[in-house]
Short mmCIF file of C-alpha atoms in Angstrom, two decimals:
data_model
loop_
_atom_site.label_atom_id
_atom_site.label_comp_id
_atom_site.label_asym_id
_atom_site.label_seq_id
_atom_site.Cartn_x
_atom_site.Cartn_y
_atom_site.Cartn_z
CA MET A 231 -42.85 111.23 -67.90
CA ALA A 232 -43.65 114.07 -70.31
CA SER A 233 -41.48 116.48 -68.28
CA LEU A 234 -38.41 113.91 -69.74
CA PHE A 235 -38.81 115.16 -73.27
CA THR A 236 -40.32 119.05 -73.11
CA GLY A 237 -37.07 120.26 -72.06
CA ASN A 238 -38.42 122.63 -69.49
CA SER A 239 -37.20 120.70 -66.49
CA TYR A 240 -35.31 118.06 -66.75
CA THR A 241 -32.44 116.86 -69.85
CA ILE A 242 -32.17 113.07 -71.00
CA ASP A 243 -28.28 113.30 -69.17
CA SER A 244 -29.88 114.54 -65.83
CA VAL A 245 -32.05 111.47 -65.96
CA LEU A 246 -28.90 109.26 -66.85
CA ASN A 247 -25.80 110.58 -64.93
CA GLY A 248 -26.55 113.07 -63.44
CA LYS A 249 -26.15 113.62 -59.50
CA LYS A 250 -28.22 114.85 -56.46
CA ASP A 251 -27.68 118.93 -56.08
CA ASP A 252 -26.51 119.23 -59.12
CA PRO A 253 -28.04 121.76 -61.21
CA ILE A 254 -30.02 121.19 -64.08
CA LEU A 255 -29.36 121.84 -67.32
CA ILE A 256 -32.20 123.39 -68.66
CA ASP A 257 -31.50 125.29 -72.09
CA GLU A 258 -29.07 126.53 -74.22
CA LYS A 259 -28.47 129.48 -76.25
CA PHE A 260 -26.76 131.92 -78.24
CA ALA A 261 -25.57 134.55 -76.86
CA GLU A 262 -27.75 136.62 -79.84
CA GLN A 263 -30.75 135.12 -78.52
CA LEU A 264 -30.58 135.90 -75.07
CA PRO A 265 -32.08 139.17 -74.11
CA VAL A 266 -29.18 142.26 -74.48
CA PHE A 267 -29.01 143.09 -70.81
CA ILE A 268 -28.52 139.38 -69.90
CA LYS A 269 -26.04 139.77 -73.00
CA ASP A 270 -24.12 141.88 -71.70
CA SER A 271 -23.96 141.09 -67.72
CA ILE A 272 -22.93 137.90 -68.51
CA THR A 273 -19.78 139.21 -71.31
CA LYS A 274 -18.78 142.39 -68.76
CA ALA A 275 -19.10 139.05 -65.41
CA PRO A 276 -15.55 138.14 -64.95
CA ASP A 277 -16.09 134.22 -65.02
CA GLN A 278 -19.25 135.44 -67.58
CA THR A 279 -21.76 133.90 -65.52
CA MET A 280 -25.16 135.34 -64.34
CA ILE A 281 -27.40 134.50 -61.71
CA ILE A 282 -30.91 135.86 -61.75
CA ASN A 283 -32.57 135.20 -58.06
CA ARG A 284 -36.45 134.76 -59.15
CA ASP A 285 -37.29 132.97 -56.49
CA THR A 286 -35.78 132.84 -53.04
CA LEU A 287 -36.93 129.59 -51.84
CA ASN A 288 -35.24 127.37 -55.18
CA THR A 289 -32.38 127.76 -57.00
CA ASP A 290 -30.84 130.80 -58.74
CA THR A 291 -31.57 131.05 -62.46
CA THR A 292 -27.70 130.72 -63.72
CA TYR A 293 -26.15 131.71 -67.54
CA VAL A 294 -23.18 130.67 -68.14
CA TYR A 295 -21.55 131.52 -71.63
CA LYS A 296 -19.31 129.07 -72.82
CA ASN A 297 -18.12 128.46 -76.36
CA LYS A 298 -20.32 130.70 -77.89
CA THR A 299 -23.37 129.24 -76.64
CA VAL A 300 -25.62 130.02 -73.73
CA LYS A 301 -25.75 127.19 -71.00
CA ILE A 302 -28.82 127.91 -68.69
CA TYR A 303 -29.41 125.86 -65.15
CA SER A 304 -32.42 126.10 -62.95
CA GLY A 305 -33.08 124.21 -59.94
CA VAL A 306 -30.91 121.08 -58.62
CA GLN A 307 -31.66 118.04 -59.40
CA LYS A 308 -34.40 115.29 -55.93
CA SER A 309 -31.97 112.31 -57.09
CA ASP A 310 -29.18 110.85 -58.43
CA GLY A 311 -29.22 109.73 -62.06
CA LEU A 312 -29.90 106.60 -62.70
CA LEU A 313 -25.78 105.59 -63.00
CA PRO A 314 -24.66 107.14 -59.96
CA THR A 315 -27.74 105.73 -58.32
CA CYS A 316 -26.43 101.94 -59.50
CA LYS A 317 -22.82 103.38 -58.35
CA SER A 318 -24.13 104.46 -55.14
CA THR A 319 -26.32 101.22 -54.95
CA LEU A 320 -23.33 99.31 -54.39
CA VAL A 321 -20.55 101.83 -52.20
CA ASP A 322 -22.92 103.81 -49.77
CA LEU A 323 -25.81 101.17 -49.13
CA ILE A 324 -25.10 96.65 -50.20
CA LEU A 325 -20.74 96.92 -49.38
CA PRO A 326 -21.98 98.74 -45.56
CA LEU A 327 -24.84 96.27 -45.70
CA ILE A 328 -22.70 93.40 -46.28
CA ALA A 329 -20.38 94.21 -43.78
CA TYR A 330 -23.00 94.35 -40.85
CA LEU A 331 -24.63 91.06 -42.09
CA ALA A 332 -21.57 89.92 -41.82
CA PHE A 333 -20.55 91.06 -38.08
CA PHE A 334 -24.32 90.56 -37.35
CA CYS A 335 -24.87 86.53 -38.39
CA GLY A 336 -21.62 85.87 -37.30
CA LEU A 337 -22.97 86.64 -33.31
CA MET A 338 -25.41 85.05 -34.44
CA GLU A 339 -24.02 82.26 -35.55
CA LEU A 340 -22.25 82.14 -31.65
CA LEU A 341 -25.68 82.65 -30.49
CA ILE A 342 -27.76 79.81 -32.01
CA ILE A 343 -24.60 77.23 -31.44
CA SER A 344 -24.09 78.38 -27.54
CA GLY A 345 -27.59 77.61 -26.97
CA ALA A 346 -28.76 81.03 -25.83
CA SER A 347 -31.41 82.10 -29.06
CA GLY A 348 -33.29 78.78 -28.27
CA LYS A 349 -33.40 79.19 -24.70
CA LEU A 350 -34.94 83.21 -25.62
CA ALA A 351 -37.34 81.16 -28.07
CA ARG A 352 -38.54 78.84 -25.27
CA VAL A 353 -39.38 81.81 -23.16
CA LEU A 354 -41.11 83.93 -26.12
CA SER A 355 -42.65 80.51 -27.69
CA PRO A 356 -46.45 81.33 -25.65
CA VAL A 357 -46.34 84.78 -27.02
CA PHE A 358 -45.44 83.89 -31.03
CA VAL A 359 -47.17 80.81 -31.05
CA LYS A 360 -50.47 83.16 -30.69
CA VAL A 361 -49.43 86.01 -32.97
CA PHE A 362 -47.38 83.37 -35.76
CA PRO A 363 -49.67 80.42 -35.34
CA SER A 364 -48.37 78.35 -37.95
CA ILE A 365 -44.74 78.98 -36.69
CA PRO A 366 -43.75 75.44 -34.53
CA LYS A 367 -43.00 76.42 -30.70
CA ASN A 368 -39.58 76.66 -29.73
CA HIS A 369 -38.98 77.30 -33.74
CA PRO A 370 -35.39 79.82 -33.97
CA SER A 371 -36.99 82.36 -35.90
CA ILE A 372 -39.06 83.65 -32.33
CA SER A 373 -35.51 84.39 -31.20
CA TYR A 374 -34.60 85.91 -35.16
CA MET A 375 -37.66 88.04 -34.72
CA THR A 376 -37.19 89.27 -31.25
CA LEU A 377 -33.21 90.03 -31.51
CA ASN A 378 -35.16 92.09 -34.87
CA PHE A 379 -37.92 93.69 -33.20
CA ALA A 380 -35.56 94.94 -29.76
CA ALA A 381 -32.91 96.30 -32.77
CA ASN A 382 -35.60 98.16 -33.81
CA PHE A 383 -37.34 99.20 -30.84
CA LEU A 384 -33.95 100.78 -29.82
CA GLY A 385 -33.39 102.34 -33.39
CA LEU A 386 -30.94 100.12 -34.03
CA ASP A 387 -31.11 99.59 -37.96
CA SER A 388 -27.34 98.08 -38.31
CA ALA A 389 -28.78 94.86 -35.88
CA ALA A 390 -31.79 94.93 -37.44
CA THR A 391 -31.44 94.29 -40.88
CA PRO A 392 -29.67 91.03 -40.19
CA PHE A 393 -31.59 89.95 -37.55
CA GLY A 394 -34.95 90.20 -39.63
CA LEU A 395 -32.92 88.65 -42.41
CA LYS A 396 -32.32 85.22 -40.56
CA ALA A 397 -35.62 85.59 -39.26
CA MET A 398 -37.00 85.71 -42.98
CA GLU A 399 -34.81 82.41 -43.87
CA SER A 400 -35.09 80.87 -40.93
CA LEU A 401 -39.28 81.91 -42.09
CA GLN A 402 -38.52 80.11 -45.20
CA GLU A 403 -37.98 76.76 -44.15
CA LEU A 404 -41.39 76.73 -43.00
CA ASN A 405 -42.88 78.15 -45.77
CA PRO A 406 -44.58 75.16 -48.56
CA GLU A 407 -44.35 77.93 -51.25
CA LYS A 408 -41.02 79.07 -51.66
CA ASP A 409 -42.29 81.57 -54.20
CA LYS A 410 -45.11 82.86 -52.43
CA ALA A 411 -45.23 84.68 -49.22
CA SER A 412 -46.31 82.89 -45.69
CA ASP A 413 -48.80 83.87 -43.43
CA ALA A 414 -45.95 84.11 -41.12
CA GLN A 415 -43.66 86.42 -43.29
CA ILE A 416 -46.48 89.20 -43.69
CA MET A 417 -47.18 89.57 -40.58
CA PHE A 418 -42.66 89.75 -39.07
CA MET A 419 -42.78 92.09 -42.50
CA CYS A 420 -45.87 94.51 -41.50
CA LEU A 421 -44.83 94.52 -37.87
CA HIS A 422 -41.28 95.07 -38.83
CA ALA A 423 -42.44 98.00 -40.89
CA SER A 424 -44.31 99.74 -38.67
CA GLY A 425 -41.16 101.11 -37.48
CA LEU A 426 -41.93 100.86 -33.49
CA THR A 427 -38.89 103.02 -32.70
CA LEU A 428 -37.99 104.03 -28.75
CA ILE A 429 -34.83 106.16 -28.99
CA ALA A 430 -34.74 107.81 -31.67
CA THR A 431 -31.43 108.63 -31.93
CA SER A 432 -30.76 109.84 -35.60
CA ILE A 433 -33.67 112.25 -35.83
CA ILE A 434 -32.57 113.41 -32.28
CA GLY A 435 -29.11 114.02 -33.91
CA TYR A 436 -30.69 115.35 -36.87
CA ARG A 437 -32.51 118.22 -34.47
CA ALA A 438 -29.27 119.06 -32.43
CA ALA A 439 -27.45 119.96 -36.08
CA ALA A 440 -30.59 121.73 -37.03
CA ASN A 441 -30.23 123.82 -33.58
CA ALA A 442 -33.45 122.72 -32.58
CA ALA A 443 -33.82 124.25 -29.38
CA ASN A 444 -34.42 120.54 -27.31
CA PRO A 445 -33.65 117.97 -29.53
CA ALA A 446 -35.41 115.56 -28.43
CA ASP A 447 -38.73 116.89 -27.88
CA VAL A 448 -40.47 114.83 -30.74
CA MET A 449 -39.27 112.21 -28.58
CA LEU A 450 -42.51 110.97 -27.60
CA PRO A 451 -44.62 111.81 -30.69
CA CYS A 452 -42.02 109.72 -31.67
CA ILE A 453 -43.28 107.10 -29.89
CA ILE A 454 -47.06 107.43 -29.83
CA THR A 455 -47.16 107.90 -33.52
CA SER A 456 -44.89 104.39 -34.03
CA PHE A 457 -47.03 102.54 -31.44
CA ILE A 458 -50.38 103.53 -32.89
CA GLY A 459 -48.96 102.18 -36.68
CA THR A 460 -47.51 99.17 -34.72
CA ILE A 461 -50.60 98.54 -33.05
CA ALA A 462 -52.68 98.95 -36.64
CA ALA A 463 -50.17 96.48 -38.65
CA PHE A 464 -50.95 94.18 -36.15
CA LEU A 465 -55.12 94.58 -36.15
CA ILE A 466 -55.36 94.78 -39.93
CA VAL A 467 -53.06 91.26 -40.75
CA GLY A 468 -54.25 89.66 -37.81
CA ILE A 469 -58.21 90.32 -39.20
CA LYS A 470 -56.67 88.83 -42.29
CA GLN A 471 -55.16 85.72 -41.15
CA LYS A 472 -57.96 84.99 -37.82
CA ILE A 473 -55.82 85.65 -35.46
CA ASN A 474 -57.52 84.77 -31.86
CA PHE A 475 -56.84 88.58 -29.75
CA LYS A 476 -58.56 87.35 -26.51
CA SER A 477 -55.39 85.38 -25.48
CA ALA A 478 -53.97 85.96 -22.19
CA SER A 479 -50.63 85.90 -22.81
CA LEU A 480 -51.21 87.97 -26.08
CA VAL A 481 -52.92 90.66 -24.02
CA ALA A 482 -50.33 90.41 -20.97
CA THR A 483 -47.28 90.74 -23.26
CA LEU A 484 -49.31 94.01 -24.81
CA MET A 485 -49.81 95.54 -21.21
CA ALA A 486 -45.51 94.96 -20.64
CA LEU A 487 -44.93 96.63 -23.21
CA ILE A 488 -47.08 99.72 -23.39
CA ALA A 489 -46.38 99.78 -19.24
CA ALA A 490 -42.39 99.50 -20.16
CA ILE A 491 -42.78 102.27 -22.40
CA ILE A 492 -44.72 104.51 -20.09
CA GLY A 493 -42.46 103.57 -17.45
CA LEU A 494 -38.83 104.74 -19.56
CA LEU A 495 -41.33 108.15 -20.66
CA MET A 496 -42.03 108.58 -17.45
CA TYR A 497 -37.86 108.09 -16.24
CA VAL A 498 -37.00 110.70 -19.25
CA ASN A 499 -39.41 113.12 -18.62
CA HIS A 500 -38.05 113.40 -15.32
CA LEU A 501 -34.54 114.17 -16.76
CA ASP A 502 -33.02 117.60 -18.17
CA LEU A 503 -32.30 118.89 -21.16
CA ILE A 504 -28.47 117.73 -21.16
CA GLY A 505 -29.47 113.88 -19.49
CA LYS A 506 -32.36 113.22 -22.61
CA ASN A 507 -30.41 114.46 -24.76
CA TYR A 508 -26.99 111.52 -22.70
CA PHE A 509 -29.96 109.24 -21.49
CA THR A 510 -31.58 108.44 -25.73
CA THR A 511 -27.68 109.52 -27.15
CA ASN A 512 -25.87 106.41 -25.40
CA LEU A 513 -28.61 103.61 -24.34
CA SER A 514 -28.86 102.51 -28.20
CA ALA A 515 -25.36 102.13 -27.89
CA LEU A 516 -24.84 100.23 -24.56
CA ILE A 517 -27.32 98.13 -25.57
CA LEU A 518 -25.67 96.86 -28.52
CA LEU A 519 -22.49 96.71 -26.88
CA ALA A 520 -23.58 94.86 -24.50
CA ILE A 521 -25.48 92.01 -26.77
CA ILE A 522 -22.08 91.96 -27.71
CA VAL A 523 -19.71 91.32 -25.01
CA ALA A 524 -22.86 88.64 -23.13
CA THR A 525 -22.45 87.17 -26.63
CA LEU A 526 -18.97 86.92 -26.43
CA ILE A 527 -18.80 85.84 -23.04
CA LEU A 528 -21.18 82.91 -23.18
CA SER A 529 -20.19 81.38 -26.12
CA PHE A 530 -16.65 81.13 -24.70
CA MET A 531 -18.63 79.95 -21.30
CA LYS A 532 -20.08 77.10 -23.72
CA GLU A 533 -17.44 76.19 -25.68
CA ALA A 534 -18.11 72.79 -25.03
CA LYS A 535 -21.31 73.04 -27.46
CA PHE A 536 -18.82 74.60 -30.10
CA THR A 537 -16.23 71.53 -29.93
CA GLU A 538 -19.18 69.22 -29.70
CA ALA A 539 -20.48 70.68 -33.12
CA LYS A 540 -16.61 70.34 -33.91
CA THR A 541 -15.70 73.99 -34.28
CA THR A 542 -14.20 76.36 -32.53
CA VAL A 543 -16.44 79.84 -31.39
CA PHE A 544 -13.42 81.46 -33.91
CA ASP A 545 -14.99 79.58 -36.62
CA ALA A 546 -18.39 79.76 -35.84
CA PHE A 547 -18.29 83.81 -36.13
CA VAL A 548 -16.05 83.40 -39.68
CA SER A 549 -19.11 80.55 -41.08
CA GLY A 550 -21.63 82.86 -39.80
CA ALA A 551 -20.23 86.23 -41.26
CA ASN A 552 -19.96 83.55 -44.94
CA ASN A 553 -23.30 83.43 -44.77
CA GLY A 554 -23.95 87.15 -44.22
CA VAL A 555 -22.25 88.45 -47.09
CA LYS A 556 -23.74 85.58 -49.33
CA THR A 557 -27.32 86.88 -47.64
CA GLY A 558 -25.90 90.69 -49.00
CA VAL A 559 -25.05 89.46 -52.82
CA THR A 560 -28.36 87.96 -53.40
CA ILE A 561 -30.31 90.96 -52.35
CA PHE A 562 -28.47 93.37 -54.37
CA PRO A 563 -30.01 92.93 -57.91
CA TYR A 564 -33.50 93.79 -56.12
CA VAL A 565 -32.47 96.85 -53.84
CA LEU A 566 -30.82 97.88 -57.34
CA GLY A 567 -33.70 97.62 -59.37
CA MET A 568 -36.17 99.41 -56.76
CA LEU A 569 -33.67 101.85 -56.30
CA VAL A 570 -33.41 102.65 -59.87
CA ALA A 571 -37.12 102.41 -60.40
CA ILE A 572 -37.40 105.70 -57.21
CA SER A 573 -34.22 107.49 -59.33
CA LEU A 574 -36.59 107.90 -62.84
CA PHE A 575 -39.58 108.03 -60.73
CA ARG A 576 -38.40 111.16 -59.03
CA ASN A 577 -36.40 112.85 -61.78
CA SER A 578 -38.95 112.36 -64.24
CA GLY A 579 -40.96 114.97 -62.26
CA LEU A 580 -43.64 112.49 -61.49
CA PHE A 581 -42.94 112.73 -57.89
CA GLU A 582 -42.89 116.96 -57.93
CA ILE A 583 -46.12 117.00 -59.86
CA ILE A 584 -47.78 114.69 -57.48
CA SER A 585 -46.07 116.62 -54.74
CA ASN A 586 -47.48 120.03 -55.72
CA GLY A 587 -50.68 118.89 -56.34
CA LEU A 588 -52.00 117.25 -52.72
CA GLY A 589 -50.28 120.11 -51.43
CA PHE A 590 -52.98 122.18 -53.55
CA VAL A 591 -55.98 120.45 -52.66
CA PHE A 592 -54.63 120.36 -48.91
CA SER A 593 -53.83 123.75 -48.84
CA ASN A 594 -57.87 124.28 -50.38
CA MET A 595 -59.61 122.00 -47.93
CA GLY A 596 -58.07 124.60 -45.30
CA VAL A 597 -55.78 122.43 -44.02
CA ASN A 598 -52.23 124.19 -41.87
CA LYS A 599 -49.72 125.12 -44.22
CA GLU A 600 -46.80 124.49 -42.26
CA ILE A 601 -48.65 120.93 -42.23
CA VAL A 602 -48.80 120.72 -46.36
CA ASP A 603 -45.32 121.94 -46.64
CA ALA A 604 -44.04 118.81 -44.28
CA LEU A 605 -45.90 115.76 -46.44
CA PRO A 606 -43.63 115.66 -48.67
CA VAL A 607 -41.46 113.57 -46.11
CA ALA A 608 -44.37 111.78 -45.67
CA LEU A 609 -44.99 111.08 -49.34
CA LEU A 610 -41.33 109.86 -50.58
CA ARG A 611 -40.50 107.92 -46.59
CA PRO A 612 -42.32 104.59 -48.37
CA PHE A 613 -39.80 105.20 -51.79
CA SER A 614 -36.39 106.33 -49.81
CA SER A 615 -35.15 106.44 -46.51
CA ALA A 616 -31.97 109.13 -47.82
CA GLY A 617 -34.51 111.42 -49.93
CA SER A 618 -37.27 111.97 -47.17
CA ARG A 619 -34.11 112.60 -44.68
CA GLY A 620 -33.13 114.95 -47.29
CA PHE A 621 -36.43 116.85 -46.69
CA LEU A 622 -36.58 116.51 -43.50
CA ILE A 623 -33.13 118.08 -43.48
CA ASP A 624 -34.34 120.72 -46.08
CA SER A 625 -37.68 121.68 -43.71
CA MET A 626 -35.49 121.60 -40.80
CA ASN A 627 -33.32 124.64 -41.97
CA THR A 628 -36.37 126.16 -44.66
CA PHE A 629 -38.70 126.54 -41.75
CA GLY A 630 -36.81 125.98 -38.83
CA ALA A 631 -36.17 122.87 -36.52
CA ASP A 632 -38.35 124.30 -33.63
CA SER A 633 -41.41 124.79 -35.83
CA LEU A 634 -44.39 123.20 -36.50
CA THR A 635 -43.17 121.87 -40.13
CA GLY A 636 -40.11 120.80 -39.08
CA ARG A 637 -41.41 118.69 -35.83
CA LEU A 638 -44.12 117.14 -38.05
CA SER A 639 -41.28 116.13 -40.58
CA SER A 640 -39.67 114.51 -37.80
CA ILE A 641 -42.36 112.79 -37.00
CA PHE A 642 -42.69 111.63 -40.34
CA GLN A 643 -38.99 110.25 -40.87
CA CYS A 644 -39.30 108.15 -37.64
CA SER A 645 -42.82 106.46 -37.43
CA ALA A 646 -42.30 104.41 -39.99
CA GLU A 647 -40.23 102.03 -42.57
CA SER A 648 -39.04 102.15 -46.44
CA THR A 649 -42.02 99.61 -47.41
CA PHE A 650 -40.49 99.24 -50.64
CA TYR A 651 -37.11 99.04 -49.68
CA VAL A 652 -37.86 96.45 -46.85
CA ILE A 653 -39.69 94.42 -49.11
CA ALA A 654 -37.48 94.37 -51.79
CA VAL A 655 -34.68 93.16 -49.04
CA TYR A 656 -36.94 90.90 -47.04
CA PHE A 657 -38.55 88.87 -49.77
CA GLY A 658 -35.85 89.66 -52.23
CA SER A 659 -32.95 87.61 -49.84
CA VAL A 660 -35.70 84.43 -49.77
CA ASN A 661 -36.39 84.81 -53.33
CA ILE A 662 -40.35 85.25 -53.08
CA LYS A 663 -42.17 87.08 -55.97
CA ASN A 664 -45.87 86.54 -54.73
CA THR A 665 -46.25 88.91 -51.82
CA ARG A 666 -49.94 88.70 -51.31
CA TYR A 667 -51.09 91.34 -49.04
CA ALA A 668 -48.29 92.78 -47.84
CA LEU A 669 -47.33 95.77 -49.67
CA PRO A 670 -51.04 97.23 -49.39
CA THR A 671 -51.05 96.36 -45.55
CA MET A 672 -47.56 98.02 -45.24
CA LEU A 673 -48.91 101.14 -47.61
CA LEU A 674 -52.00 101.10 -45.04
CA VAL A 675 -50.31 101.41 -41.97
CA ASP A 676 -47.72 103.96 -43.74
CA VAL A 677 -50.66 106.26 -43.85
CA ILE A 678 -52.30 105.35 -40.90
CA CYS A 679 -48.72 106.34 -39.09
CA VAL A 680 -48.99 109.86 -41.00
CA ILE A 681 -52.82 111.00 -39.86
CA THR A 682 -51.51 109.76 -36.32
CA ALA A 683 -48.04 111.88 -36.77
CA ILE A 684 -50.75 114.84 -37.96
CA PHE A 685 -52.80 114.84 -35.10
CA VAL A 686 -50.19 113.56 -32.22
CA ALA A 687 -47.50 116.98 -33.84
CA SER A 688 -50.40 119.49 -33.44
CA TRP A 689 -51.30 118.22 -29.54
CA PHE A 690 -48.22 118.35 -28.70
CA PHE A 691 -47.08 121.25 -30.22
#
C-alpha cells in the first residue's frame, strides 16, 4: 500500500475516482521546476503537451501545461477506481445478470412444473448419489446441477449461473447448518469452478479478432487442461469427503464422458479451418436454442400439470423470473464487496509488485520468457475475469496471437473460473458465511490448471 502515499505511482484520487485505461497523474510541478528543454518544448507545442517515449512497452510519459503548472502523467490505470467500480458492478454486471437470472429461472420453473426436471433427476440419480452421498435420490438439485454442468461444458455462461444458483438454493434446503457450507455444496462449487469447457467460444472469438492464423487451435489444450482441473477437484474433495471412487456407475459415467470428449475432438479435428470456426461458434448457441424451444413445447404439451398447480405456463414463467430477480438483488452486496476489494488491490500497485516479483523469480529459474509473459493472466484469473481478459487481449496484441505467450494466455483464461467471484456469488446467494475448505481447494485447483496449461501449451506449441 506504500505506493498510495509515496506519489510515484498512483494518486489517492485515481484509486477512488479513476477509470480503467485513464492516464495516471503521478506528479505536478511549476513550469520553472522542469528542465529547460521540456519547458521550452511545452510552451512551443500547439496544445502545450509534450510526450516522452521512454519505454516502447509502456504508455508514454506526458507533460500537460495548464494554469502555470505542469501535470505529469505516466502509464494507465489497471482497473476502475472504487466509485466507478460500484457503478459498473450494478450497471454492467448485476443488471445483465438479473436479466439472465429472470429468464432462465423462468424456464426452470416451467421444467419443474412440467415434470422434466424430475425425470432428469431420476435418470442421473445413480451417479449423483455416489458423488453427492448426502443428497436424497431424485432430489431436484440433481437436475439443476446437471444443467449447470452442461451449460459450463458448452461455454454458456449466461445460462450456467442461473442454473448453478438454483442448485445452491436447492442444496441449501438440505443443509442442516444454514450459515455453513455443506459437503454437497462444496463438491458442487469445486466441480463448477474447475471450469470444464468443451467449446471455448469466447476465447476463439478473441483470437480471431487478434488475427490468429487458426483461432480454434487452442481448443484441444483448453479441453485437456480444464478436464484435468475437474478431475483434480473431484479427487481432492472426494478424498476429503471419503467418496467411494470404486463405484461402477461412477467409473462408467467418467469413461462415457471421456469417450464423448474424444469423439467430438476427432470430429472437429477432421474439419477445415472454416468448418472448425463455424462448428465451435454455432454449436453452443444451437443447443441453447434447442433447450429453450424444447422447454416451451413440453410445457404446452403438459399444460394439464400447470392447471393442477393452479397456474398457467405464462404465470409460471413470470413467477420463476421474479425469483430470479430476487436472487440477483440478494447477491449484489457480495459481488460489490468482492469487486471493490479487487479494485483496491490492483490500483494499490500490489498486484504489479507480486506479478513482477514472480516474473523475476521464474526468469532466474530459467523458465521460458514467453511463459513468464503469460503469467499475469493466470495470476488475475481467480480475482477478475474481466481483468484477466484485458491481460489476454494485451498479450496477444503485444506478443502476437500465435506466439506461445498468446496461446498460453488463452488457455489460462479458458481453463478455470474466477474463484473469488464464484465464491461471492454462489455462497452469497444462500447467505453462507463459513465456506470451510471450498476456497483453498478451488485455489489449489487453479494452481493445478496453471501448471497443466504450461505443460500442455509447451507440448502442443
